[in-house]
Short mmCIF file of C-alpha atoms and ligand atoms in Angstrom, two decimals:
data_model
loop_
_atom_site.label_atom_id
_atom_site.label_comp_id
_atom_site.label_asym_id
_atom_site.label_seq_id
_atom_site.Cartn_x
_atom_site.Cartn_y
_atom_site.Cartn_z
CA MET A 12 -10.81 34.93 -21.24
CA LYS A 13 -11.56 31.23 -20.55
CA ASN A 14 -10.09 30.09 -17.25
CA LEU A 15 -8.33 26.85 -18.11
CA PHE A 16 -7.69 26.17 -14.42
CA ASP A 17 -11.42 26.17 -13.63
CA LEU A 18 -12.71 23.06 -11.85
CA THR A 19 -16.35 24.12 -11.58
CA GLY A 20 -18.65 21.12 -11.80
CA LYS A 21 -15.84 18.56 -11.86
CA VAL A 22 -16.29 15.49 -9.66
CA ILE A 23 -13.02 14.50 -8.00
CA ILE A 24 -12.20 11.63 -5.63
CA VAL A 25 -9.37 12.27 -3.15
CA THR A 26 -7.95 9.23 -1.35
CA GLY A 27 -6.40 10.11 1.99
CA GLY A 28 -8.56 13.25 1.89
CA SER A 29 -8.62 13.46 5.70
CA GLY A 30 -4.82 13.50 5.99
CA PHE A 31 -2.33 16.36 6.23
CA LEU A 32 -1.92 16.97 2.48
CA GLY A 33 -5.26 15.44 1.51
CA SER A 34 -7.30 17.83 3.65
CA GLN A 35 -5.49 20.83 2.10
CA PHE A 36 -6.25 19.43 -1.37
CA VAL A 37 -9.93 18.83 -0.54
CA ALA A 38 -10.43 22.37 0.80
CA HIS A 39 -8.69 23.93 -2.20
CA LEU A 40 -10.51 21.85 -4.83
CA ARG A 41 -13.84 22.72 -3.21
CA GLU A 42 -12.88 26.41 -3.30
CA CYS A 43 -12.23 25.92 -7.03
CA GLY A 44 -15.82 24.72 -7.49
CA ALA A 45 -15.20 20.97 -7.64
CA THR A 46 -17.41 18.37 -5.99
CA VAL A 47 -14.99 16.35 -3.88
CA VAL A 48 -15.56 12.88 -2.46
CA ILE A 49 -13.12 11.58 0.16
CA PHE A 50 -11.97 7.94 0.23
CA ASP A 51 -10.33 7.63 3.64
CA THR A 52 -10.61 5.23 6.58
CA ASN A 53 -10.75 8.30 8.81
CA ALA A 54 -13.94 9.87 7.45
CA PRO A 55 -17.67 10.00 8.32
CA GLU A 56 -18.23 7.41 5.58
CA PRO A 57 -15.01 5.38 5.83
CA VAL A 58 -13.54 3.73 2.74
CA ASP A 59 -10.62 1.32 3.10
CA ILE A 60 -8.82 1.65 -0.22
CA THR A 61 -6.91 -1.61 0.29
CA ASN A 62 -10.26 -3.43 0.01
CA PRO A 63 -11.39 -3.76 -3.65
CA ALA A 64 -15.04 -4.46 -2.73
CA SER A 65 -15.26 -1.40 -0.51
CA VAL A 66 -13.62 0.79 -3.20
CA GLU A 67 -15.92 -0.57 -5.91
CA ALA A 68 -19.02 0.15 -3.79
CA ALA A 69 -17.84 3.68 -2.94
CA THR A 70 -17.04 4.37 -6.61
CA GLN A 71 -20.46 3.13 -7.75
CA LYS A 72 -22.00 5.46 -5.19
CA VAL A 73 -20.07 8.45 -6.57
CA VAL A 74 -21.39 7.68 -10.06
CA ALA A 75 -24.95 7.13 -8.80
CA VAL A 76 -24.98 10.40 -6.83
CA HIS A 77 -22.88 12.69 -9.05
CA GLY A 78 -23.18 11.04 -12.47
CA ARG A 79 -19.50 11.21 -13.41
CA ILE A 80 -15.86 11.09 -12.25
CA ASP A 81 -13.49 13.70 -13.68
CA GLY A 82 -10.49 13.19 -11.46
CA VAL A 83 -8.90 11.01 -8.83
CA VAL A 84 -6.09 12.07 -6.51
CA HIS A 85 -4.09 9.31 -4.85
CA ALA A 86 -3.05 11.04 -1.62
CA ALA A 87 -3.49 8.20 0.90
CA GLY A 88 -0.31 6.90 2.42
CA MET A 89 1.22 5.28 5.43
CA ALA A 90 3.20 8.39 6.33
CA ALA A 91 5.01 8.21 9.65
CA GLU A 92 5.48 11.02 12.11
CA ILE A 93 9.16 11.68 12.66
CA GLY A 94 10.23 10.29 16.01
CA LYS A 95 7.01 8.33 16.54
CA ALA A 96 7.46 5.19 14.54
CA ASP A 97 10.84 3.70 15.44
CA GLU A 98 10.04 0.49 13.61
CA LEU A 99 9.60 2.42 10.35
CA PHE A 100 13.02 4.05 10.71
CA ALA A 101 14.80 0.78 11.49
CA PRO A 102 18.12 -0.22 9.87
CA TYR A 103 17.21 -1.74 6.52
CA GLU A 104 18.51 -5.23 7.24
CA LYS A 105 16.16 -5.34 10.24
CA PHE A 106 13.13 -3.70 8.60
CA SER A 107 10.01 -5.77 9.29
CA ILE A 108 8.71 -7.55 6.18
CA GLU A 109 5.22 -7.42 7.67
CA LEU A 110 5.48 -3.63 7.79
CA TRP A 111 6.98 -3.58 4.27
CA ARG A 112 3.96 -5.52 2.95
CA LYS A 113 1.52 -3.26 4.79
CA GLU A 114 3.12 -0.11 3.44
CA PHE A 115 3.17 -1.40 -0.16
CA GLU A 116 -0.48 -2.35 0.27
CA ILE A 117 -1.46 1.21 1.24
CA ASN A 118 0.99 3.28 -0.83
CA LEU A 119 0.98 1.28 -4.05
CA THR A 120 -1.52 -1.61 -4.28
CA ALA A 121 -4.39 0.58 -3.09
CA ALA A 122 -3.61 3.20 -5.76
CA GLN A 123 -3.94 0.39 -8.33
CA ILE A 124 -7.24 -0.78 -6.77
CA VAL A 125 -8.73 2.74 -6.86
CA THR A 126 -7.53 3.39 -10.43
CA GLN A 127 -9.06 0.11 -11.59
CA ALA A 128 -12.37 1.12 -10.02
CA VAL A 129 -12.64 4.66 -11.45
CA VAL A 130 -11.26 4.15 -14.94
CA PRO A 131 -14.30 2.37 -16.47
CA GLN A 132 -16.44 5.47 -15.77
CA MET A 133 -13.75 7.79 -17.20
CA MET A 134 -13.61 5.58 -20.31
CA LYS A 135 -17.37 5.98 -20.79
CA GLN A 136 -16.90 9.75 -20.58
CA LYS A 137 -13.74 9.68 -22.74
CA SER A 138 -12.12 12.06 -20.28
CA GLY A 139 -10.47 12.13 -16.88
CA SER A 140 -7.33 12.99 -14.93
CA VAL A 141 -5.57 10.61 -12.56
CA VAL A 142 -3.02 12.18 -10.21
CA PHE A 143 -0.61 10.18 -8.07
CA ILE A 144 0.90 12.02 -5.10
CA ALA A 145 4.45 10.71 -5.16
CA SER A 146 7.43 12.13 -3.23
CA ASP A 147 10.86 13.61 -3.85
CA LEU A 148 12.00 10.22 -2.51
CA SER A 149 10.33 8.64 -5.58
CA LEU A 150 13.29 10.14 -7.47
CA ILE A 151 16.26 10.28 -5.12
CA ALA A 152 17.75 8.35 -2.23
CA PRO A 153 17.01 9.57 1.28
CA ASN A 154 19.75 11.53 2.98
CA ASN A 155 19.66 9.75 6.33
CA SER A 156 21.82 12.39 8.00
CA ILE A 157 18.72 14.61 8.38
CA TYR A 158 17.09 12.10 10.77
CA ASP A 159 18.07 11.48 14.38
CA GLY A 160 21.09 9.20 14.85
CA GLY A 161 20.34 5.52 14.22
CA LYS A 162 17.24 6.30 12.17
CA PHE A 163 16.96 5.57 8.48
CA LYS A 164 14.15 6.85 6.29
CA ASP A 165 11.55 4.10 5.90
CA ILE A 166 12.84 1.84 3.09
CA ALA A 167 9.32 0.62 2.25
CA TYR A 168 8.28 4.26 1.76
CA VAL A 169 11.19 5.00 -0.57
CA SER A 170 10.54 1.83 -2.60
CA SER A 171 6.75 2.06 -2.82
CA LYS A 172 6.91 5.75 -3.74
CA ALA A 173 9.39 5.00 -6.56
CA GLY A 174 6.99 2.28 -7.73
CA MET A 175 4.18 4.80 -7.85
CA LEU A 176 5.85 6.54 -10.82
CA GLY A 177 5.90 3.24 -12.72
CA LEU A 178 2.21 2.76 -11.93
CA MET A 179 1.49 6.31 -13.13
CA ARG A 180 3.36 5.82 -16.42
CA GLY A 181 1.83 2.39 -17.07
CA TRP A 182 -1.67 3.79 -16.72
CA ALA A 183 -0.77 6.86 -18.83
CA SER A 184 0.32 4.63 -21.70
CA TYR A 185 -2.80 2.48 -21.38
CA LEU A 186 -5.28 5.34 -21.01
CA GLY A 187 -3.99 7.78 -23.63
CA ALA A 188 -6.24 6.27 -26.32
CA HIS A 189 -9.24 7.04 -24.09
CA ASN A 190 -8.32 10.71 -23.59
CA ILE A 191 -7.61 10.00 -19.92
CA ARG A 192 -4.43 11.49 -18.48
CA SER A 193 -2.25 10.08 -15.70
CA ASN A 194 0.45 12.16 -14.02
CA ALA A 195 2.29 12.44 -10.73
CA LEU A 196 2.71 15.40 -8.42
CA VAL A 197 6.11 15.01 -6.78
CA PRO A 198 6.26 17.11 -3.60
CA GLY A 199 9.11 17.76 -1.23
CA GLY A 200 8.65 17.83 2.53
CA MET A 201 5.99 20.17 3.88
CA TYR A 202 6.51 22.06 7.14
CA LYS A 203 4.53 20.85 10.15
CA GLU A 204 4.35 22.62 13.51
CA THR A 205 5.08 19.31 15.27
CA TYR A 206 8.51 18.86 13.65
CA ALA A 207 11.58 19.46 15.82
CA ASP A 208 13.52 22.65 14.91
CA GLU A 209 16.66 20.63 14.21
CA PHE A 210 14.84 18.42 11.69
CA VAL A 211 13.30 21.45 9.95
CA LYS A 212 16.72 23.08 9.74
CA LYS A 213 18.40 20.00 8.26
CA ASN A 214 15.51 19.29 5.88
CA SER A 215 15.46 22.92 4.71
CA ALA A 216 19.15 22.75 3.82
CA GLN A 217 18.41 19.93 1.34
CA ASN A 218 16.88 22.21 -1.30
CA MET A 219 17.75 25.35 -3.26
CA LEU A 220 15.10 27.54 -1.63
CA GLY A 221 16.44 26.66 1.82
CA ARG A 222 13.08 25.87 3.38
CA MET A 223 10.41 23.18 3.61
CA SER A 224 7.24 23.88 1.63
CA LEU A 225 4.58 26.03 3.23
CA GLN A 226 1.19 24.49 3.89
CA GLY A 227 -0.97 24.98 0.78
CA GLU A 228 1.95 25.22 -1.65
CA TYR A 229 1.01 22.02 -3.51
CA ASN A 230 -2.62 23.02 -4.08
CA ALA A 231 -2.16 25.02 -7.29
CA PRO A 232 0.12 22.40 -8.93
CA LEU A 233 -2.55 19.78 -8.18
CA GLN A 234 -5.26 22.05 -9.60
CA PHE A 235 -3.17 22.39 -12.77
CA LEU A 236 -2.93 18.59 -13.20
CA LEU A 237 -6.68 18.12 -12.68
CA SER A 238 -7.72 20.99 -14.96
CA ASP A 239 -7.81 21.57 -18.71
CA ALA A 240 -4.68 23.72 -18.31
CA SER A 241 -2.66 20.46 -18.45
CA SER A 242 -4.69 18.88 -21.30
CA TYR A 243 -1.59 17.82 -23.30
CA MET A 244 0.32 16.44 -20.31
CA THR A 245 0.35 12.74 -19.48
CA GLY A 246 2.84 10.17 -18.19
CA GLN A 247 4.83 12.92 -16.48
CA SER A 248 5.95 14.03 -13.05
CA LEU A 249 5.40 17.59 -11.90
CA ILE A 250 8.22 18.10 -9.40
CA VAL A 251 7.58 20.73 -6.72
CA ASP A 252 10.41 20.32 -4.25
CA GLY A 253 12.22 23.65 -3.84
CA GLY A 254 14.86 22.34 -6.25
CA ARG A 255 15.92 19.44 -4.03
CA THR A 256 16.12 16.85 -6.81
CA ALA A 257 17.77 19.27 -9.27
CA TRP A 258 20.84 19.64 -7.07
N1 NAD B 19 3.58 15.38 4.20
C1 NAD B 19 4.58 15.63 3.36
O1 NAD B 19 5.41 16.51 3.56
C2 NAD B 19 4.69 14.82 2.09
C3 NAD B 19 5.76 15.08 1.23
C4 NAD B 19 5.88 14.34 0.07
C5 NAD B 19 4.94 13.35 -0.22
N2 NAD B 19 3.91 13.12 0.63
C6 NAD B 19 2.96 12.08 0.26
O2 NAD B 19 1.64 12.55 0.35
C7 NAD B 19 0.78 11.52 0.81
C8 NAD B 19 -0.03 12.03 1.99
O3 NAD B 19 0.85 12.44 3.01
P1 NAD B 19 0.29 13.08 4.35
O4 NAD B 19 1.41 13.77 4.99
O5 NAD B 19 -0.97 13.81 4.06
O6 NAD B 19 -0.04 11.75 5.19
P2 NAD B 19 -1.14 11.56 6.32
O7 NAD B 19 -0.70 10.37 7.12
O8 NAD B 19 -1.42 12.83 7.03
O9 NAD B 19 -2.46 11.17 5.52
C9 NAD B 19 -2.64 9.92 4.95
C10 NAD B 19 -4.12 9.64 4.91
O10 NAD B 19 -4.31 8.36 4.29
C11 NAD B 19 -5.34 7.70 4.98
N3 NAD B 19 -5.24 6.25 4.80
C12 NAD B 19 -4.26 5.43 5.27
N4 NAD B 19 -4.57 4.15 4.97
C13 NAD B 19 -5.74 4.17 4.30
C14 NAD B 19 -6.58 3.15 3.75
N5 NAD B 19 -6.26 1.87 3.83
N6 NAD B 19 -7.73 3.54 3.14
C15 NAD B 19 -8.08 4.84 3.07
N7 NAD B 19 -7.33 5.84 3.59
C16 NAD B 19 -6.18 5.50 4.20
C17 NAD B 19 -5.16 8.09 6.44
O11 NAD B 19 -6.34 7.89 7.19
C18 NAD B 19 -4.77 9.56 6.30
O12 NAD B 19 -5.90 10.41 6.37
C19 NAD B 19 1.66 10.34 1.21
O13 NAD B 19 1.52 9.36 0.24
C20 NAD B 19 3.04 10.89 1.21
O14 NAD B 19 3.93 9.98 0.68
C21 NAD B 19 3.77 13.82 1.78
#
């Protein structure tokens, strides 16, 4: 039987591929037989995805070396460690506009820059899959009671991640005629060893399965969106959040 989930020979760019989720995605996609190229500032060959010239050069290199681009995964983000970045968890009326602009630049504008760079090659091929890594907070308001007192989930994160779904749908509508698909993977919070027990407990109580996601649990949903198994799916969000947003 043909394996519709097979990624053998596919060339896939992963932005943020050195990060927490990104590195899990890269390892999994490579295990599935894909050739993966990382666009990340924290990489042996750094690529700053907020810089159009740097993205264009890196994309041209992918085409020159590998001959095609089958997928792009937008997994870069300005994610903050809980407890580390007080400024990011500031009351909203005091939230720094400089920080707001920076976060929109990384979470949203850069995803536009990378999509603009890769799409011409996908159009030549008449195929491709663009996957935006959104967030449960793209769909719902943050429940600030799960954070330490006086901390409020980064308003620029919540806003830019909601915007990402608009970006995804806009591109889906535009690219459909070229047989290029654009979808979002919408994950809930993933467990990290560095999280405080109290935060894990409160976060876990937010969803129907009563736990944060395990590491690796978003890999197969991503594989689905990049593979021929999802060939008739575009403009949609695949929500993998333990039921949090269905409550
Ligand atoms: N971790 C979670 O539980 C979770 C849950 C839902 C959604 N998400 C989303 O997944 C994405 C990744 O999250 P993460 O936890 O892996 O974050 P992370 O901070 O571990 O990784 C982000 C990566 O993006 C890279 N990056 C930042 N700015 C860049 C730039 N200008 N150019 C190139 N690379 C840049 C960083 O170097 C880093 O490797 C985020 O967009 C986040 O919103 C994460």
